[in-house]
Coordinates of C-alpha atoms in Angstrom, one line a residue:
A89 CA 6.2 50.4 14.6
A90 CA 5.3 49.6 11.0
R91 CA 9.0 48.9 10.3
N92 CA 9.2 46.5 13.3
S93 CA 5.9 44.7 12.1
A94 CA 7.5 44.2 8.6
G95 CA 10.8 42.8 10.1
E96 CA 8.8 40.4 12.3
A97 CA 6.8 39.2 9.2
K98 CA 10.1 38.7 7.3
G99 CA 11.7 36.8 10.3
G100 CA 8.5 34.6 10.6
E101 CA 8.7 33.8 6.9
Q102 CA 12.2 32.7 7.3
V103 CA 11.4 30.5 10.3
V104 CA 8.6 28.8 8.2
R105 CA 10.9 28.5 5.2
G106 CA 13.6 26.9 7.3
Q107 CA 11.0 24.5 8.9
L108 CA 9.9 23.5 5.2
L109 CA 13.4 22.9 4.1
A110 CA 14.1 20.7 7.2
L111 CA 10.9 18.8 6.6
R112 CA 11.9 18.3 3.0
A113 CA 15.4 17.1 3.9
A114 CA 13.9 14.5 6.6
L115 CA 11.5 13.2 3.9
D116 CA 14.4 12.8 1.5
V117 CA 16.3 10.4 3.9
I118 CA 13.6 8.0 4.9
D119 CA 13.0 4.7 3.0
V120 CA 9.4 5.4 2.5
G121 CA 8.5 6.9 -0.8
V122 CA 6.5 10.1 -0.4
L123 CA 4.5 12.0 -3.0
L124 CA 2.7 15.2 -2.4
L125 CA 0.0 16.2 -4.8
D126 CA -2.0 19.4 -5.0
A127 CA -5.8 19.5 -5.4
D128 CA -5.3 19.3 -9.1
M129 CA -3.3 15.9 -8.7
K130 CA -0.1 17.6 -9.8
S131 CA 3.0 16.6 -7.7
Q132 CA 4.5 19.3 -5.3
F133 CA 7.2 17.1 -3.8
I134 CA 8.6 13.7 -4.7
N135 CA 11.2 12.3 -2.3
R136 CA 14.3 10.3 -3.1
A137 CA 12.8 6.9 -2.1
F138 CA 9.9 7.3 -4.4
R139 CA 12.3 8.3 -7.2
R140 CA 14.4 5.3 -6.6
M141 CA 11.5 2.9 -6.3
W142 CA 10.0 3.9 -9.7
A143 CA 13.2 4.8 -11.5
L144 CA 12.1 8.3 -11.8
P145 CA 14.9 10.7 -13.2
D146 CA 15.2 14.0 -11.3
T147 CA 14.7 15.9 -14.5
V148 CA 11.2 14.3 -14.7
A149 CA 10.5 14.6 -10.9
D150 CA 11.6 18.3 -10.7
R151 CA 9.0 19.4 -13.3
N152 CA 6.3 18.5 -11.0
P153 CA 4.4 15.9 -13.2
A154 CA 0.8 15.1 -12.7
F155 CA 0.0 11.9 -10.9
V156 CA -1.3 10.3 -14.2
A157 CA 2.0 11.1 -15.9
L158 CA 3.7 9.3 -12.9
M159 CA 1.5 6.3 -13.5
Y160 CA 2.3 6.3 -17.3
H161 CA 6.0 6.5 -16.4
G162 CA 5.5 3.3 -14.5
R163 CA 3.7 1.8 -17.6
D164 CA 6.5 2.9 -19.8
T165 CA 9.2 1.4 -17.6
K166 CA 7.1 -1.8 -17.4
A167 CA 7.0 -1.5 -13.6
Y168 CA 3.7 -3.1 -13.1
E169 CA 2.9 -6.8 -13.0
I170 CA -0.1 -6.2 -15.2
D171 CA -0.8 -7.6 -18.8
A172 CA 0.0 -4.9 -21.3
K173 CA -3.7 -4.9 -22.4
N174 CA -4.8 -4.1 -18.8
V175 CA -2.4 -1.4 -18.0
D176 CA -4.6 1.6 -19.0
A177 CA -7.4 0.3 -17.0
Y178 CA -5.2 -0.3 -14.1
V179 CA -3.7 3.4 -14.4
A180 CA -7.3 4.8 -14.7
E181 CA -8.4 2.9 -11.4
R182 CA -5.3 4.1 -9.4
V183 CA -6.0 7.7 -10.6
R184 CA -9.6 7.3 -9.6
L185 CA -8.7 6.0 -6.2
V186 CA -6.2 8.7 -5.4
R187 CA -8.6 11.5 -6.6
A188 CA -11.4 10.0 -4.5
G189 CA -8.9 10.1 -1.5
D190 CA -9.4 6.4 -0.7
P191 CA -7.2 5.8 2.3
K192 CA -7.3 2.0 2.1
P193 CA -3.9 0.5 1.7
L194 CA -3.3 -1.1 -1.7
D195 CA -0.5 -3.5 -2.4
L196 CA 1.1 -2.9 -5.8
R197 CA 2.8 -5.9 -7.4
R198 CA 5.7 -5.0 -9.6
S199 CA 7.2 -6.9 -12.5
N200 CA 10.5 -7.3 -10.6
G201 CA 8.7 -9.3 -7.9
E202 CA 8.6 -6.5 -5.4
V203 CA 5.4 -5.6 -3.6
I204 CA 4.9 -2.0 -2.6
R205 CA 2.2 -0.8 -0.2
M206 CA 0.5 2.4 -1.3
Q207 CA -1.6 4.5 1.0
C208 CA -3.4 7.8 0.3
A209 CA -4.0 10.5 2.9
N210 CA -6.2 13.4 2.3
L211 CA -4.8 16.8 3.0
P212 CA -6.6 19.8 4.2
N213 CA -5.8 21.9 1.1
G214 CA -7.6 19.2 -1.1
G215 CA -4.1 17.6 -2.0
R216 CA -3.1 14.1 -1.3
M217 CA 0.0 12.7 0.5
I218 CA 0.7 9.2 -0.9
S219 CA 3.2 6.8 0.9
Y220 CA 4.8 3.8 -0.8
T221 CA 6.4 1.2 1.6
Y222 CA 8.3 -2.1 0.6
V223 CA 6.1 -5.0 1.9
T224 CA 7.4 -7.8 -0.4
D225 CA 8.4 -10.2 2.4
I226 CA 5.1 -9.7 4.2
V227 CA 3.0 -10.4 1.1
R228 CA 5.3 -13.3 0.0
H229 CA 4.6 -14.9 3.3
A230 CA 0.8 -14.3 3.1
D231 CA 0.9 -15.8 -0.3
E232 CA 2.7 -18.8 1.1
L233 CA 0.2 -19.0 4.0
E234 CA -2.7 -19.0 1.5
V235 CA -1.2 -21.9 -0.6
L236 CA -0.8 -24.0 2.6
H237 CA -4.4 -22.9 3.8
S238 CA -5.7 -24.2 0.2
A239 CA -3.6 -27.4 0.5
L240 CA -4.9 -28.2 4.0
D241 CA -8.5 -27.3 3.0
N242 CA -8.3 -29.9 0.3
V243 CA -6.8 -33.0 2.0
S244 CA -9.0 -35.9 2.7
E245 CA -8.5 -35.9 6.4
G246 CA -10.0 -33.6 8.8
V247 CA -7.6 -30.8 10.2
V248 CA -8.3 -28.7 13.4
M249 CA -5.6 -26.3 14.4
L250 CA -6.0 -25.0 18.1
D251 CA -4.4 -22.2 19.9
R252 CA -3.1 -22.6 23.5
D253 CA -6.6 -21.8 24.9
L254 CA -8.0 -24.6 22.6
N255 CA -9.9 -22.3 20.3
A256 CA -10.0 -23.4 16.8
Q257 CA -7.8 -21.2 14.7
F258 CA -8.4 -23.2 11.5
L259 CA -10.8 -25.9 10.4
N260 CA -10.4 -27.5 7.1
R261 CA -13.3 -28.2 4.7
K262 CA -13.7 -31.7 5.9
M263 CA -13.9 -30.7 9.5
R264 CA -16.3 -27.8 8.6
T265 CA -18.5 -30.4 6.9
F266 CA -18.4 -32.9 9.5
W267 CA -19.4 -30.3 12.3
G268 CA -21.8 -28.5 10.1
V269 CA -19.8 -25.2 10.5
T270 CA -19.7 -22.3 8.0
E271 CA -16.5 -20.5 6.9
E272 CA -17.9 -17.5 8.7
Q273 CA -18.5 -19.4 11.9
A274 CA -15.1 -21.1 11.7
A275 CA -13.4 -17.6 11.3
Q276 CA -14.8 -16.7 14.9
H277 CA -12.3 -19.1 16.5
T278 CA -14.9 -21.1 18.4
S279 CA -13.6 -23.2 21.3
Y280 CA -13.0 -26.8 20.6
E281 CA -15.3 -27.8 23.4
S282 CA -18.3 -26.0 21.8
L283 CA -17.4 -27.6 18.4
I284 CA -17.5 -31.2 19.9

């Protein structure tokens, strides 16, 4: 019976090992960068997409560097759209956020114009899984909309944009002043009828 239990345990370990290898292979073919860290913030797995995003050589990635070392690799390759004098503070803040397990998405602007959204997930073993997704187009469109919003907010004529139900989606500064509406009230998308 003892021989049978040992054989079952060995077979179970092989199944788990096979599943882990399949999971690693799957994570290596997706376009999302994935970084798994242990509780000490040392990398346990770095997929291909992450390595490409951050120009991380396999020789470096395969040594399981600490998260802070990966951040300094980004600094050394001038990947961050940050003034050189502010890079150390930027690295320290990113390390702090990951160590704290902050799950809030963070958009990272790169010196090549790309924007990558980083998100941290806390793992049961105290480690972290960090995902990196390209969001350049989304952020670029949001930046353009912010410029248009600012332009409309500063024109001398009143501007009101309504949705199909005649709720105010946007009131520029002139109209907010005219109707005595705060920005917070305008953000509630009040009906045009109630504004009048």
